[in-house]
Short mmCIF file of N, CA and C in Angstrom, two decimals:
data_model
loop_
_atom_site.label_atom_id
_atom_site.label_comp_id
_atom_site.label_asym_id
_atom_site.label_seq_id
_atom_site.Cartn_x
_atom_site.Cartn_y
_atom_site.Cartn_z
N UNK A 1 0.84 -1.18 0.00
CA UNK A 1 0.00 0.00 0.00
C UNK A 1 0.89 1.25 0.00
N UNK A 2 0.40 2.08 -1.16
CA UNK A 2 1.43 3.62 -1.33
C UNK A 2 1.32 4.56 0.33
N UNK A 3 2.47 4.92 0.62
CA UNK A 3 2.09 5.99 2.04
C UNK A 3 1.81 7.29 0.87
N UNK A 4 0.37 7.90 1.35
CA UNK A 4 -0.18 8.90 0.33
C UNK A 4 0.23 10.08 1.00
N UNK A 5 0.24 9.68 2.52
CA UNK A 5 0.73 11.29 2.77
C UNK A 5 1.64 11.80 2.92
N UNK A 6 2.92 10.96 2.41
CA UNK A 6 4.15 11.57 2.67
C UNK A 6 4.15 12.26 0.90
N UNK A 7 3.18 12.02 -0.13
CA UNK A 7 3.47 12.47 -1.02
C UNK A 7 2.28 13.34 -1.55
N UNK A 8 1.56 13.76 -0.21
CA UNK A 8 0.79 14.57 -0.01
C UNK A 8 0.63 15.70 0.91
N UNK A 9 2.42 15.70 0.87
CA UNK A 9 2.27 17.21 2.16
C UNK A 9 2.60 18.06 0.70
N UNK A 10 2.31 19.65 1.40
CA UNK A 10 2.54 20.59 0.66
C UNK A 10 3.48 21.63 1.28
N UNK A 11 4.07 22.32 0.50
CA UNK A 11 5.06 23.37 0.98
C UNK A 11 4.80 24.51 0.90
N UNK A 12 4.09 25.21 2.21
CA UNK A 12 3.65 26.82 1.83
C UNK A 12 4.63 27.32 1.60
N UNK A 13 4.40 28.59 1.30
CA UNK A 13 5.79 29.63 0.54
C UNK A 13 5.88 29.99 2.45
N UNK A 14 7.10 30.36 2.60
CA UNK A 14 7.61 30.53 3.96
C UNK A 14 6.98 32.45 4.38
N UNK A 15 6.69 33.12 3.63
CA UNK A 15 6.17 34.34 3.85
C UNK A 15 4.50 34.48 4.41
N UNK A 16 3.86 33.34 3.78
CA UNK A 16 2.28 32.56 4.19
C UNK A 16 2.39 32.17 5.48
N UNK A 17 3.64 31.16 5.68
CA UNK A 17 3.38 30.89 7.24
C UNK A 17 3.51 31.67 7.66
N UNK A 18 4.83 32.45 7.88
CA UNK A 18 4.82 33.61 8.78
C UNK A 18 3.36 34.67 9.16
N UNK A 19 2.54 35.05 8.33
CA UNK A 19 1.99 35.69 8.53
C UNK A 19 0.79 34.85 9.13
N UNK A 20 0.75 33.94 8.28
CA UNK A 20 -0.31 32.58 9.48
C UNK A 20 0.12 32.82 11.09
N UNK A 21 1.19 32.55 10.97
CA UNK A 21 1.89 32.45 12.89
C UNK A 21 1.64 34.06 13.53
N UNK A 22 1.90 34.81 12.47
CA UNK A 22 1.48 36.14 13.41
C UNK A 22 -0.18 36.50 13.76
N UNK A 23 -1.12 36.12 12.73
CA UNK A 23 -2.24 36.53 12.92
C UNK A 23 -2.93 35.62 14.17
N UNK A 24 -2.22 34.18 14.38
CA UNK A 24 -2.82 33.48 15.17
C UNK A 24 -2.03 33.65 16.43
N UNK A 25 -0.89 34.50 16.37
CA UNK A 25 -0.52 35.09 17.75
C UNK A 25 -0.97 36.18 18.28
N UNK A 26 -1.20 37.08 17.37
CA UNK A 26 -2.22 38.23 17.77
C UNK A 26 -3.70 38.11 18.53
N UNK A 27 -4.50 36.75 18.05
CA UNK A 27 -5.22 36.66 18.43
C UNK A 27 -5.81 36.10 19.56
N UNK A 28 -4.29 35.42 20.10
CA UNK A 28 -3.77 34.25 21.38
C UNK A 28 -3.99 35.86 22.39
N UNK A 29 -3.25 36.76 21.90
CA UNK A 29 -2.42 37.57 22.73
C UNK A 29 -4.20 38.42 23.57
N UNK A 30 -4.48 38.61 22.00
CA UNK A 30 -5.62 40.05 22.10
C UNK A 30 -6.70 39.19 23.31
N UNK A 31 -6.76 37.75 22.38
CA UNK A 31 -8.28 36.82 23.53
C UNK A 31 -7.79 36.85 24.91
N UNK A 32 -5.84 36.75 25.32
CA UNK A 32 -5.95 36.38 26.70
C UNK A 32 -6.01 37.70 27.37
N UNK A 33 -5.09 38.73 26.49
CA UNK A 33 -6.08 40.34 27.72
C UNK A 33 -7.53 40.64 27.74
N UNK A 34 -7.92 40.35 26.94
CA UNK A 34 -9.36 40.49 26.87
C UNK A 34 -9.87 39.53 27.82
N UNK A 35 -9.52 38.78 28.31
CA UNK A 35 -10.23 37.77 29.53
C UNK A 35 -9.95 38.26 30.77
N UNK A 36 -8.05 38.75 30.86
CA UNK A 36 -7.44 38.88 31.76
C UNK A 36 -8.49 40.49 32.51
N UNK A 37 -8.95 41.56 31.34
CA UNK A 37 -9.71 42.71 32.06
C UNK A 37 -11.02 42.46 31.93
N UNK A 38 -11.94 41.22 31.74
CA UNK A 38 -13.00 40.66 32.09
C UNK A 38 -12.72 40.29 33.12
N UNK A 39 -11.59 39.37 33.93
CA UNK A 39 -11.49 39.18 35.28
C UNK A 39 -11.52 40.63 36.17
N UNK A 40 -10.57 41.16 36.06
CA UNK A 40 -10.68 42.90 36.87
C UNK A 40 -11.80 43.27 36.91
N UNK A 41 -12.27 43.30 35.75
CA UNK A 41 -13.69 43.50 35.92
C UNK A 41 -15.10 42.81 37.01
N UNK A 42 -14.95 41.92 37.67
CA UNK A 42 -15.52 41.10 38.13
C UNK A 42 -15.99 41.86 39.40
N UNK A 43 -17.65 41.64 39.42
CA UNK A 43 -18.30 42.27 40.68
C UNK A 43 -18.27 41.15 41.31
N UNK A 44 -18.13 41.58 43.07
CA UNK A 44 -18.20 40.41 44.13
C UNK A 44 -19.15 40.56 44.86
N UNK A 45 -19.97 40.33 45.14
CA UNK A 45 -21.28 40.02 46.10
C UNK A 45 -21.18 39.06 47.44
N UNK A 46 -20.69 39.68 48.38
CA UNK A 46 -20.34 38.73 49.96
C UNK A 46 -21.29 39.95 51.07
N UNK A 47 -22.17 39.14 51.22
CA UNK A 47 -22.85 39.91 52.87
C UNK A 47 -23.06 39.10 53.59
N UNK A 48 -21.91 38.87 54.42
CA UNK A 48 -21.78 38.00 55.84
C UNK A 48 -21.33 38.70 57.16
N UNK A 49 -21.59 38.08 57.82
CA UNK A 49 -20.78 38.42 59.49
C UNK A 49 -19.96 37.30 59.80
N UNK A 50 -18.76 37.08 60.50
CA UNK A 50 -18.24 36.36 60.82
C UNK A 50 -17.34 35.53 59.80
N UNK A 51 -17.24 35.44 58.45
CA UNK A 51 -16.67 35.02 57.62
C UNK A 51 -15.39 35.06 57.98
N UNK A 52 -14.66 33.73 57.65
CA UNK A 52 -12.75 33.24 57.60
C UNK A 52 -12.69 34.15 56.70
N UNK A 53 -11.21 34.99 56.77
CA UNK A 53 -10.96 35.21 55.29
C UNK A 53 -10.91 34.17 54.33
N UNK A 54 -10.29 33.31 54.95
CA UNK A 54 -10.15 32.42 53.77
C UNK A 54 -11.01 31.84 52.93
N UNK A 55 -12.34 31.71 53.64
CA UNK A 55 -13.83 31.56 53.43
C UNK A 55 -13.78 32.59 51.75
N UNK A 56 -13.95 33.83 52.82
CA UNK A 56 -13.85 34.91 51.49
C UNK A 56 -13.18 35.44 50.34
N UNK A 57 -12.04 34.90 50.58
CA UNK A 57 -10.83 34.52 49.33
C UNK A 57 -11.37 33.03 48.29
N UNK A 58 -11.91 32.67 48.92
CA UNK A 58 -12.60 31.27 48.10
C UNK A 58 -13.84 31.50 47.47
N UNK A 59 -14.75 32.58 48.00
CA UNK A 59 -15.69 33.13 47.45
C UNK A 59 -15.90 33.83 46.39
N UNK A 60 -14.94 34.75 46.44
CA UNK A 60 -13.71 35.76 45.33
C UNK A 60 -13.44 34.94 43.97
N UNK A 61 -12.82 34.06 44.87
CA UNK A 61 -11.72 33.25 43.60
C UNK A 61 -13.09 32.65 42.56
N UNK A 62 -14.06 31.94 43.10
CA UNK A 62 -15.81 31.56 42.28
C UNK A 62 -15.61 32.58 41.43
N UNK A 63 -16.34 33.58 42.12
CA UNK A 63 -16.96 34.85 41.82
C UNK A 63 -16.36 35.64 40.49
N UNK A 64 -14.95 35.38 40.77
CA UNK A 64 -14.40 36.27 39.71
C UNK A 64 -13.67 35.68 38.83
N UNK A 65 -13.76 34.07 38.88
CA UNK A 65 -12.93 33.39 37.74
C UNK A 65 -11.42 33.38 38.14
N UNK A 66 -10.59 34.15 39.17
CA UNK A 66 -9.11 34.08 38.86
C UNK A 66 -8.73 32.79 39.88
N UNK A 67 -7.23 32.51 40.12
CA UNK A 67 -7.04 31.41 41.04
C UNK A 67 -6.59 32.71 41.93
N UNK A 68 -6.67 32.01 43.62
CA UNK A 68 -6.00 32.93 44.88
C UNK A 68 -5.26 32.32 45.06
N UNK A 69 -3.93 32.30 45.46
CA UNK A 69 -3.03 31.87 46.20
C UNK A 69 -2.59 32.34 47.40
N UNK A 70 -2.59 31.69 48.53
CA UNK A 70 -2.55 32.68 49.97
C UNK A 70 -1.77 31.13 50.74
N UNK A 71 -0.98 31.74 51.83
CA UNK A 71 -1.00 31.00 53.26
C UNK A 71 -1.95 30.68 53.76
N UNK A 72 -2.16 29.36 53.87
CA UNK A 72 -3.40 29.12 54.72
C UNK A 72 -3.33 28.91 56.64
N UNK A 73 -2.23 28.80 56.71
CA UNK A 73 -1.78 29.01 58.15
C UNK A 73 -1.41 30.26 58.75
N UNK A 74 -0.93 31.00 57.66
CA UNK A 74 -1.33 33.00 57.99
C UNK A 74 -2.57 33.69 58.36
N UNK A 75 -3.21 32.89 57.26
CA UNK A 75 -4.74 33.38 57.69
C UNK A 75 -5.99 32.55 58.05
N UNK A 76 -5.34 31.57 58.85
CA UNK A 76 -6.33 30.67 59.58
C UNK A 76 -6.55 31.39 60.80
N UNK A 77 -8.21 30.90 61.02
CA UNK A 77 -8.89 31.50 62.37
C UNK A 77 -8.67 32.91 61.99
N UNK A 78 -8.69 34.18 61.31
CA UNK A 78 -8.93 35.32 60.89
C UNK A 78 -10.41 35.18 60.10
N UNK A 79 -11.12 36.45 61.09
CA UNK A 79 -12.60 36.82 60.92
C UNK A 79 -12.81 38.28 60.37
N UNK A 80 -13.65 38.48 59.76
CA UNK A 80 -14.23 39.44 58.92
C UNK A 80 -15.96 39.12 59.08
N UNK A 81 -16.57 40.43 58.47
CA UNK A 81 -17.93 41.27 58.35
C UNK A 81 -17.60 41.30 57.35
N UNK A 82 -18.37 41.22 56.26
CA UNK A 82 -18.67 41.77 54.95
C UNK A 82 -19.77 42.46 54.28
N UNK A 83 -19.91 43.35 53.77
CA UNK A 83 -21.44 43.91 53.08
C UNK A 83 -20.90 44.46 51.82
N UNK A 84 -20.34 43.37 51.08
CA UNK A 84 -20.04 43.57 49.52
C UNK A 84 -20.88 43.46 48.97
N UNK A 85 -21.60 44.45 48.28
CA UNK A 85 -22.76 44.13 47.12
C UNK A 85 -22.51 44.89 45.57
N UNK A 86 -22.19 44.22 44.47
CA UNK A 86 -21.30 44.37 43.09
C UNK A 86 -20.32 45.28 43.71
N UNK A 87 -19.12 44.85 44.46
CA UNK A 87 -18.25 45.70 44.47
C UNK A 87 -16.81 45.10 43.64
N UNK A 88 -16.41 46.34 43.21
CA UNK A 88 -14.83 45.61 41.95
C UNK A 88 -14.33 44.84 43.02
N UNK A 89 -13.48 44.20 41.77
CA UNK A 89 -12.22 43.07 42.70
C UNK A 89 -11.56 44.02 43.62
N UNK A 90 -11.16 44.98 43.44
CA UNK A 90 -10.07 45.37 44.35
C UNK A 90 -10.74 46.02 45.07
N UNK A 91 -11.63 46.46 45.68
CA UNK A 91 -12.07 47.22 47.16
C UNK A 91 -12.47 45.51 47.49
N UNK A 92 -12.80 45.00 46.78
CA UNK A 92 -13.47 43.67 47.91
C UNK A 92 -12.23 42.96 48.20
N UNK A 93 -10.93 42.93 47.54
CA UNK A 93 -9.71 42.22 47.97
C UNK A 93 -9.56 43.36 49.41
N UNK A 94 -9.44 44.75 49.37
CA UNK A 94 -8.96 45.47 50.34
C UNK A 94 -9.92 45.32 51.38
N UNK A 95 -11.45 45.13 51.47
CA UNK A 95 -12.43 44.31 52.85
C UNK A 95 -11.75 43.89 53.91
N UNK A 96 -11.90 42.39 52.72
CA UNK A 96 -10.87 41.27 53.48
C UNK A 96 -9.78 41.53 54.14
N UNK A 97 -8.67 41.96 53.37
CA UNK A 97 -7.83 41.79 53.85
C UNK A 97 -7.48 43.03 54.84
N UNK A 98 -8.53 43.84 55.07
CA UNK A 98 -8.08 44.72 55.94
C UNK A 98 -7.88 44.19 57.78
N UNK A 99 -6.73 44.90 57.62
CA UNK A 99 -6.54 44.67 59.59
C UNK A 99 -5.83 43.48 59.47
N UNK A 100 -5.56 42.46 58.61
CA UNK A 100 -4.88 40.98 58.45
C UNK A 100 -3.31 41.64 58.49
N UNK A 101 -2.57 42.77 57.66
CA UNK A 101 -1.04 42.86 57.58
C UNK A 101 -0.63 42.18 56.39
N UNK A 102 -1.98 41.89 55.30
CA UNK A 102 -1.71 41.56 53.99
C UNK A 102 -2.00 42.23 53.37
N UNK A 103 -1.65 42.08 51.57
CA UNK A 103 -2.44 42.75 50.48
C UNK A 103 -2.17 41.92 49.58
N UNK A 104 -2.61 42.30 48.18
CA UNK A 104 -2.75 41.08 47.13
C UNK A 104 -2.20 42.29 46.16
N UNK A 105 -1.64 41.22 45.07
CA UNK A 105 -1.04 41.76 44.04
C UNK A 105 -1.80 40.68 43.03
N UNK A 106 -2.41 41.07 41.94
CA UNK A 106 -2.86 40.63 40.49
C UNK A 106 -2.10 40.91 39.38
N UNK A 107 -2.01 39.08 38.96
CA UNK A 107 -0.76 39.17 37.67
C UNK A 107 -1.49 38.16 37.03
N UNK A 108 -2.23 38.95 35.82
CA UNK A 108 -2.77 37.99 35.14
C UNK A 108 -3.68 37.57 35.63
N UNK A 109 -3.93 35.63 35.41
CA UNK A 109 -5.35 35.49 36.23
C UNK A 109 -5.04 35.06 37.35
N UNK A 110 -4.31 35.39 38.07
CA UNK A 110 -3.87 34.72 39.44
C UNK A 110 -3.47 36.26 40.38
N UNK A 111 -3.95 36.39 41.82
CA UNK A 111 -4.08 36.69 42.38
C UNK A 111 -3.13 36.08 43.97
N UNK A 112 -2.50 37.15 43.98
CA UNK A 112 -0.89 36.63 45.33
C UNK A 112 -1.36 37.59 46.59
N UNK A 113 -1.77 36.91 47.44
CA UNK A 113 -2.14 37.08 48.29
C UNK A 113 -0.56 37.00 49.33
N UNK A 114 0.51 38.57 49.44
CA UNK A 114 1.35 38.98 50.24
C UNK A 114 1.70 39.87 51.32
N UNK A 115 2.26 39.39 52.28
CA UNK A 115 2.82 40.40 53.41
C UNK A 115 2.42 42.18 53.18
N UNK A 116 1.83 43.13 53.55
CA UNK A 116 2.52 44.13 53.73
C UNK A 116 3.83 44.52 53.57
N UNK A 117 4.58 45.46 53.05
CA UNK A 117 5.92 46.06 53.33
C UNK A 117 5.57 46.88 54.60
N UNK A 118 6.98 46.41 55.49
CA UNK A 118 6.77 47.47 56.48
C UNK A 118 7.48 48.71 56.03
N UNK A 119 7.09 49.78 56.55
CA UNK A 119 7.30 51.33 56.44
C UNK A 119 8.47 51.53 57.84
N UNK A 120 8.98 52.40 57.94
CA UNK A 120 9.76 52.78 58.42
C UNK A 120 8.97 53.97 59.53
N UNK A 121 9.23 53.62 60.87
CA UNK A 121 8.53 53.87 61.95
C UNK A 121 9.04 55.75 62.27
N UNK A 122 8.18 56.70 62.03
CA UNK A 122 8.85 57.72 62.78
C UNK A 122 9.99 57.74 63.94
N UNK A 123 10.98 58.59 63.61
CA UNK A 123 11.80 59.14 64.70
C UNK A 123 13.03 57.79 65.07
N UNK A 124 12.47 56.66 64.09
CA UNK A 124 13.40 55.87 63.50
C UNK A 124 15.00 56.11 63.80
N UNK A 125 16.03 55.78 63.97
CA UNK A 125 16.76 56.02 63.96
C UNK A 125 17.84 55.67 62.55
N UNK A 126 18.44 56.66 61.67
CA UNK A 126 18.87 56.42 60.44
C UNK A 126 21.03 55.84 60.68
N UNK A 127 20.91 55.34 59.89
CA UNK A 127 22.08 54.91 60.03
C UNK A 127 22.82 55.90 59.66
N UNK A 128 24.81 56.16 59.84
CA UNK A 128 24.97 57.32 59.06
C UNK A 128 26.57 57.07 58.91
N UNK A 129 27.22 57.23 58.01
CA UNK A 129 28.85 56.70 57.37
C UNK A 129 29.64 57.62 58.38
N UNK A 130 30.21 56.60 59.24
CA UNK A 130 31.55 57.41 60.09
C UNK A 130 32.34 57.41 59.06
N UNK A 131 33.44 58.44 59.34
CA UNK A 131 34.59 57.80 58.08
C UNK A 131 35.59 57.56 58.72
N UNK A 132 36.11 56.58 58.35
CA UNK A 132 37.23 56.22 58.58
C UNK A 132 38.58 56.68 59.09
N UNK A 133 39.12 56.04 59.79
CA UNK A 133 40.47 57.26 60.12
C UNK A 133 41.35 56.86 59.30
N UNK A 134 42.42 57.85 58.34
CA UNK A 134 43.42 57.71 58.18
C UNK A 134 44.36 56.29 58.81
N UNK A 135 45.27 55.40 57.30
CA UNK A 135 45.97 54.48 58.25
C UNK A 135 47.48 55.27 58.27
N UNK A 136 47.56 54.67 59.36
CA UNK A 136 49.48 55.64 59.87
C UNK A 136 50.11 55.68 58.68
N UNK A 137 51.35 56.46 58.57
CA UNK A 137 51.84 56.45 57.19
C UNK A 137 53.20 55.68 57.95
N UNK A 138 53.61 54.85 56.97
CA UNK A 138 54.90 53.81 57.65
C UNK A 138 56.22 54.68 56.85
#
């Protein structure tokens, strides 16, 4: 039996593909921001008392399609009130996490649930370059 398809491939002109590969990268690119600010976009609806955060980071994560990633031993046994009704992702990330000593950073569809930076405490004490003494001259 003849193999038909080894004498049935064809050879685009190499200027065809290229522009094949770009239009179908453009459109990789354009569909995944276009999802990525459909997520931002996402209203959250939480009216509870007593809610885990973590409860409410799991609620979020439904709600708005992205993944959360968090410590779950950071924010175990941490309680929250909520009266989110269509509020954006980011005042309802700042709810939660207020009073915890976290905040979240969004990259893409994933959501990093990190530390605070600490700030530098008034009246602080600043470090400051002694200089050096002269070494003896021999």
């Amino acid at each position: 039996m003849p193999n038909l398809l080894s004498k049935a491939s064809v050879n685009y002109p190499p200027r065809l593909t290229g522009r094949v590969f770009a239009v179908l990268l453009a459109i990789f690119i354009f569909s995944a921001s276009a999802f990525a600010q459909d997520a931002s976009q996402a209203r959250i609806n939480i009216q509870r008392s007593g809610i885990s955060v973590i409860e409410a980071l799991k609620e979020v994560e439904q709600q708005s399609g992205l993944s959360v990633g968090f410590n779950n031993s950071k924010l175990e046994g941490r309680q929250t009130s909520l009266n989110l009704s269509n509020a954006d992702l980011s005042t309802s990330l700042s709810q939660i996490l207020k009073g915890t000593g976290y905040t979240y950073e969004i990259s893409g569809n994933f959501i990093k649930i990190v530390g605070e930076k600490a700030l530098p405490q008034q009246g602080t004490p600043r470090l400051r370059r002694v200089p050096s003494k002269p070494s003896p001259a021999r």
